[in-house]
Amino acid sequence: MELIHQPSGSTACLQAEADRFLHEAVDLITRARSCVIRDQRSAARLLHADRARVHALLGRYQRFKHASIFDPVIKEGDTARSATARALKCECLLMGETFGAYFDRWQHVDVSGDWQTYRDEMIAMSQTLMRHLEVEHAHIGTLLAATAGAAAANEDHPTA
């Protein structure tokens, strides 16, 4: 069952959910990458399943980030935070398209039949994806902290 995440207003909850998505994705990618680096061609079925799991997980993570973090910050109107959220959203969409193309390329192919090409592409994609997730996650943390700080400042100094 897929959960639909609504903005909760709690940056701590949003950060915890982003952390959960990130750790699950990193675990799956790391496990698959380890099999590929060790040339475990016999793990082709596991790699296929993990690729599908990562694809589905990243799709859910993308929808969560956009609906619960990026879009609300953009709508909030703070110029700097809004620009950051828009840039993160664009980068997320680009990475999603890149990973989607990789996923489509290998989804219906027996990777053991073209192992070296698959191996090279998988290692490159996993590096790109892991770096993207790491950088994006750091920016999300900064964005959420800034948003929480702004909300606290507004509570301390309400407008008349």
PDB file of C-alpha atoms in Angstrom:
ATOM      1  CA  MET A   1       0.000   0.000   0.000  1.00  0.00           C
ATOM      2  CA  GLU A   2       1.358   3.423  -0.938  1.00  0.00           C
ATOM      3  CA  LEU A   3       0.945   6.183   1.595  1.00  0.00           C
ATOM      4  CA  ILE A   4       0.181   9.695   0.468  1.00  0.00           C
ATOM      5  CA  HIS A   5       2.118  12.174   2.552  1.00  0.00           C
ATOM      6  CA  GLN A   6       0.573  15.533   3.313  1.00  0.00           C
ATOM      7  CA  PRO A   7       2.532  18.472   4.632  1.00  0.00           C
ATOM      8  CA  SER A   8       2.431  18.149   8.401  1.00  0.00           C
ATOM      9  CA  GLY A   9       3.936  21.488   9.279  1.00  0.00           C
ATOM     10  CA  SER A  10       6.506  19.789  11.470  1.00  0.00           C
ATOM     11  CA  THR A  11       9.971  20.129  10.019  1.00  0.00           C
ATOM     12  CA  ALA A  12      11.240  17.426  12.402  1.00  0.00           C
ATOM     13  CA  CYS A  13       8.673  14.981  11.004  1.00  0.00           C
ATOM     14  CA  LEU A  14       9.507  15.953   7.440  1.00  0.00           C
ATOM     15  CA  GLN A  15      13.232  15.523   8.115  1.00  0.00           C
ATOM     16  CA  ALA A  16      12.630  12.115   9.731  1.00  0.00           C
ATOM     17  CA  GLU A  17      10.618  10.976   6.714  1.00  0.00           C
ATOM     18  CA  ALA A  18      13.300  12.240   4.299  1.00  0.00           C
ATOM     19  CA  ASP A  19      15.921  10.421   6.393  1.00  0.00           C
ATOM     20  CA  ARG A  20      13.907   7.199   6.215  1.00  0.00           C
ATOM     21  CA  PHE A  21      13.587   7.397   2.423  1.00  0.00           C
ATOM     22  CA  LEU A  22      17.271   8.208   2.021  1.00  0.00           C
ATOM     23  CA  HIS A  23      18.487   5.357   4.238  1.00  0.00           C
ATOM     24  CA  GLU A  24      16.273   2.818   2.500  1.00  0.00           C
ATOM     25  CA  ALA A  25      17.461   3.953  -0.940  1.00  0.00           C
ATOM     26  CA  VAL A  26      21.122   3.964   0.101  1.00  0.00           C
ATOM     27  CA  ASP A  27      20.796   0.457   1.558  1.00  0.00           C
ATOM     28  CA  LEU A  28      19.263  -0.927  -1.639  1.00  0.00           C
ATOM     29  CA  ILE A  29      21.730   0.820  -3.935  1.00  0.00           C
ATOM     30  CA  THR A  30      24.728  -0.196  -1.812  1.00  0.00           C
ATOM     31  CA  ARG A  31      23.661  -3.837  -1.741  1.00  0.00           C
ATOM     32  CA  ALA A  32      23.140  -3.979  -5.500  1.00  0.00           C
ATOM     33  CA  ARG A  33      26.372  -2.103  -6.174  1.00  0.00           C
ATOM     34  CA  SER A  34      28.284  -4.550  -3.995  1.00  0.00           C
ATOM     35  CA  CYS A  35      26.969  -7.494  -6.047  1.00  0.00           C
ATOM     36  CA  VAL A  36      27.952  -5.785  -9.288  1.00  0.00           C
ATOM     37  CA  ILE A  37      31.411  -4.760  -8.117  1.00  0.00           C
ATOM     38  CA  ARG A  38      32.062  -8.356  -7.013  1.00  0.00           C
ATOM     39  CA  ASP A  39      30.903  -9.543 -10.463  1.00  0.00           C
ATOM     40  CA  GLN A  40      28.119 -11.670  -9.028  1.00  0.00           C
ATOM     41  CA  ARG A  41      26.360 -12.421 -12.295  1.00  0.00           C
ATOM     42  CA  SER A  42      24.330 -15.052 -10.472  1.00  0.00           C
ATOM     43  CA  ALA A  43      22.618 -12.172  -8.634  1.00  0.00           C
ATOM     44  CA  ALA A  44      20.929 -10.948 -11.833  1.00  0.00           C
ATOM     45  CA  ARG A  45      17.437 -11.736 -10.459  1.00  0.00           C
ATOM     46  CA  LEU A  46      18.178  -9.928  -7.207  1.00  0.00           C
ATOM     47  CA  LEU A  47      19.550  -6.970  -9.157  1.00  0.00           C
ATOM     48  CA  HIS A  48      16.382  -6.862 -11.263  1.00  0.00           C
ATOM     49  CA  ALA A  49      14.204  -6.880  -8.134  1.00  0.00           C
ATOM     50  CA  ASP A  50      16.353  -4.281  -6.383  1.00  0.00           C
ATOM     51  CA  ARG A  51      16.333  -2.025  -9.449  1.00  0.00           C
ATOM     52  CA  ALA A  52      12.520  -2.156  -9.465  1.00  0.00           C
ATOM     53  CA  ARG A  53      12.393  -1.499  -5.700  1.00  0.00           C
ATOM     54  CA  VAL A  54      14.753   1.481  -6.005  1.00  0.00           C
ATOM     55  CA  HIS A  55      12.726   2.863  -8.920  1.00  0.00           C
ATOM     56  CA  ALA A  56       9.468   2.609  -6.955  1.00  0.00           C
ATOM     57  CA  LEU A  57      11.044   3.976  -3.763  1.00  0.00           C
ATOM     58  CA  LEU A  58      12.594   6.957  -5.542  1.00  0.00           C
ATOM     59  CA  GLY A  59       9.239   7.708  -7.178  1.00  0.00           C
ATOM     60  CA  ARG A  60       7.554   7.796  -3.758  1.00  0.00           C
ATOM     61  CA  TYR A  61      10.413   9.865  -2.339  1.00  0.00           C
ATOM     62  CA  GLN A  62      10.143  12.344  -5.211  1.00  0.00           C
ATOM     63  CA  ARG A  63       6.394  12.771  -4.678  1.00  0.00           C
ATOM     64  CA  PHE A  64       6.951  13.232  -0.928  1.00  0.00           C
ATOM     65  CA  LYS A  65       9.700  15.853  -1.384  1.00  0.00           C
ATOM     66  CA  HIS A  66       7.732  17.827  -3.942  1.00  0.00           C
ATOM     67  CA  ALA A  67       4.376  17.772  -2.122  1.00  0.00           C
ATOM     68  CA  SER A  68       5.624  18.076   1.450  1.00  0.00           C
ATOM     69  CA  ILE A  69       8.828  20.104   1.211  1.00  0.00           C
ATOM     70  CA  PHE A  70       9.564  21.855  -2.083  1.00  0.00           C
ATOM     71  CA  ASP A  71       6.082  23.037  -3.093  1.00  0.00           C
ATOM     72  CA  PRO A  72       5.116  24.403   0.359  1.00  0.00           C
ATOM     73  CA  VAL A  73       8.423  26.287   0.625  1.00  0.00           C
ATOM     74  CA  ILE A  74       7.979  27.695  -2.877  1.00  0.00           C
ATOM     75  CA  LYS A  75       4.429  28.839  -2.030  1.00  0.00           C
ATOM     76  CA  GLU A  76       5.613  30.375   1.241  1.00  0.00           C
ATOM     77  CA  GLY A  77       7.211  33.140  -0.788  1.00  0.00           C
ATOM     78  CA  ASP A  78      10.550  33.726   0.972  1.00  0.00           C
ATOM     79  CA  THR A  79      12.803  34.644  -1.960  1.00  0.00           C
ATOM     80  CA  ALA A  80      15.937  32.737  -0.943  1.00  0.00           C
ATOM     81  CA  ARG A  81      14.210  29.600   0.369  1.00  0.00           C
ATOM     82  CA  SER A  82      11.815  29.567  -2.572  1.00  0.00           C
ATOM     83  CA  ALA A  83      14.706  29.770  -5.051  1.00  0.00           C
ATOM     84  CA  THR A  84      16.496  26.933  -3.254  1.00  0.00           C
ATOM     85  CA  ALA A  85      13.361  24.777  -3.249  1.00  0.00           C
ATOM     86  CA  ARG A  86      12.784  25.437  -6.977  1.00  0.00           C
ATOM     87  CA  ALA A  87      16.378  24.512  -7.786  1.00  0.00           C
ATOM     88  CA  LEU A  88      16.148  21.331  -5.698  1.00  0.00           C
ATOM     89  CA  LYS A  89      12.885  20.411  -7.386  1.00  0.00           C
ATOM     90  CA  CYS A  90      14.426  20.881 -10.855  1.00  0.00           C
ATOM     91  CA  GLU A  91      17.489  18.815  -9.943  1.00  0.00           C
ATOM     92  CA  CYS A  92      15.224  16.119  -8.504  1.00  0.00           C
ATOM     93  CA  LEU A  93      13.192  15.981 -11.712  1.00  0.00           C
ATOM     94  CA  LEU A  94      16.352  15.759 -13.837  1.00  0.00           C
ATOM     95  CA  MET A  95      17.786  12.957 -11.701  1.00  0.00           C
ATOM     96  CA  GLY A  96      14.439  11.180 -11.843  1.00  0.00           C
ATOM     97  CA  GLU A  97      14.478  11.326 -15.641  1.00  0.00           C
ATOM     98  CA  THR A  98      18.072  10.119 -15.766  1.00  0.00           C
ATOM     99  CA  PHE A  99      17.424   7.200 -13.431  1.00  0.00           C
ATOM    100  CA  GLY A 100      14.161   6.443 -15.228  1.00  0.00           C
ATOM    101  CA  ALA A 101      15.995   6.123 -18.543  1.00  0.00           C
ATOM    102  CA  TYR A 102      18.562   3.806 -16.941  1.00  0.00           C
ATOM    103  CA  PHE A 103      15.757   1.763 -15.366  1.00  0.00           C
ATOM    104  CA  ASP A 104      13.880   1.492 -18.687  1.00  0.00           C
ATOM    105  CA  ARG A 105      17.036   0.441 -20.515  1.00  0.00           C
ATOM    106  CA  TRP A 106      17.690  -2.535 -18.224  1.00  0.00           C
ATOM    107  CA  GLN A 107      14.189  -3.459 -17.037  1.00  0.00           C
ATOM    108  CA  HIS A 108      13.485  -6.105 -19.685  1.00  0.00           C
ATOM    109  CA  VAL A 109      17.037  -7.236 -20.376  1.00  0.00           C
ATOM    110  CA  ASP A 110      18.905 -10.199 -18.934  1.00  0.00           C
ATOM    111  CA  VAL A 111      21.883  -8.294 -17.550  1.00  0.00           C
ATOM    112  CA  SER A 112      24.007 -11.422 -17.424  1.00  0.00           C
ATOM    113  CA  GLY A 113      23.910 -11.458 -21.247  1.00  0.00           C
ATOM    114  CA  ASP A 114      25.569  -8.028 -21.451  1.00  0.00           C
ATOM    115  CA  TRP A 115      27.235  -8.011 -18.053  1.00  0.00           C
ATOM    116  CA  GLN A 116      30.155  -5.679 -18.725  1.00  0.00           C
ATOM    117  CA  THR A 117      27.978  -2.948 -20.208  1.00  0.00           C
ATOM    118  CA  TYR A 118      25.459  -3.345 -17.405  1.00  0.00           C
ATOM    119  CA  ARG A 119      28.235  -3.371 -14.802  1.00  0.00           C
ATOM    120  CA  ASP A 120      29.782  -0.164 -16.146  1.00  0.00           C
ATOM    121  CA  GLU A 121      26.427   1.620 -16.391  1.00  0.00           C
ATOM    122  CA  MET A 122      25.251   0.414 -12.984  1.00  0.00           C
ATOM    123  CA  ILE A 123      28.417   1.556 -11.234  1.00  0.00           C
ATOM    124  CA  ALA A 124      28.258   4.948 -12.942  1.00  0.00           C
ATOM    125  CA  MET A 125      24.533   5.368 -12.228  1.00  0.00           C
ATOM    126  CA  SER A 126      24.881   4.331  -8.601  1.00  0.00           C
ATOM    127  CA  GLN A 127      27.695   6.872  -8.100  1.00  0.00           C
ATOM    128  CA  THR A 128      25.654   9.627  -9.729  1.00  0.00           C
ATOM    129  CA  LEU A 129      22.510   8.735  -7.822  1.00  0.00           C
ATOM    130  CA  MET A 130      24.229   8.388  -4.443  1.00  0.00           C
ATOM    131  CA  ARG A 131      25.991  11.734  -4.887  1.00  0.00           C
ATOM    132  CA  HIS A 132      22.731  13.402  -5.917  1.00  0.00           C
ATOM    133  CA  LEU A 133      20.869  11.950  -2.925  1.00  0.00           C
ATOM    134  CA  GLU A 134      23.638  12.994  -0.526  1.00  0.00           C
ATOM    135  CA  VAL A 135      23.828  16.582  -1.774  1.00  0.00           C
ATOM    136  CA  GLU A 136      20.065  16.934  -2.035  1.00  0.00           C
ATOM    137  CA  HIS A 137      19.552  15.554   1.473  1.00  0.00           C
ATOM    138  CA  ALA A 138      21.999  18.078   2.926  1.00  0.00           C
ATOM    139  CA  HIS A 139      20.148  20.904   1.149  1.00  0.00           C
ATOM    140  CA  ILE A 140      16.799  19.591   2.377  1.00  0.00           C
ATOM    141  CA  GLY A 141      18.116  19.650   5.949  1.00  0.00           C
ATOM    142  CA  THR A 142      19.305  23.226   5.526  1.00  0.00           C
ATOM    143  CA  LEU A 143      16.030  24.256   3.878  1.00  0.00           C
ATOM    144  CA  LEU A 144      13.916  22.670   6.626  1.00  0.00           C
ATOM    145  CA  ALA A 145      16.067  24.230   9.366  1.00  0.00           C
ATOM    146  CA  ALA A 146      15.728  27.666   7.755  1.00  0.00           C
ATOM    147  CA  THR A 147      11.977  27.191   7.390  1.00  0.00           C
ATOM    148  CA  ALA A 148      11.672  26.132  11.037  1.00  0.00           C
ATOM    149  CA  GLY A 149      13.776  29.126  12.093  1.00  0.00           C
ATOM    150  CA  ALA A 150      11.594  31.498  10.099  1.00  0.00           C
ATOM    151  CA  ALA A 151       8.432  29.987  11.592  1.00  0.00           C
ATOM    152  CA  ALA A 152       9.827  30.341  15.126  1.00  0.00           C
ATOM    153  CA  ALA A 153      10.815  33.962  14.454  1.00  0.00           C
ATOM    154  CA  ASN A 154       7.310  34.702  13.180  1.00  0.00           C
ATOM    155  CA  GLU A 155       5.809  33.206  16.358  1.00  0.00           C
ATOM    156  CA  ASP A 156       8.102  35.364  18.500  1.00  0.00           C
ATOM    157  CA  HIS A 157       7.264  38.524  16.547  1.00  0.00           C
ATOM    158  CA  PRO A 158       3.694  38.267  15.263  1.00  0.00           C
ATOM    159  CA  THR A 159       2.534  40.919  12.856  1.00  0.00           C
ATOM    160  CA  ALA A 160      -0.294  43.151  13.985  1.00  0.00           C
TER     161      ALA A 160
END
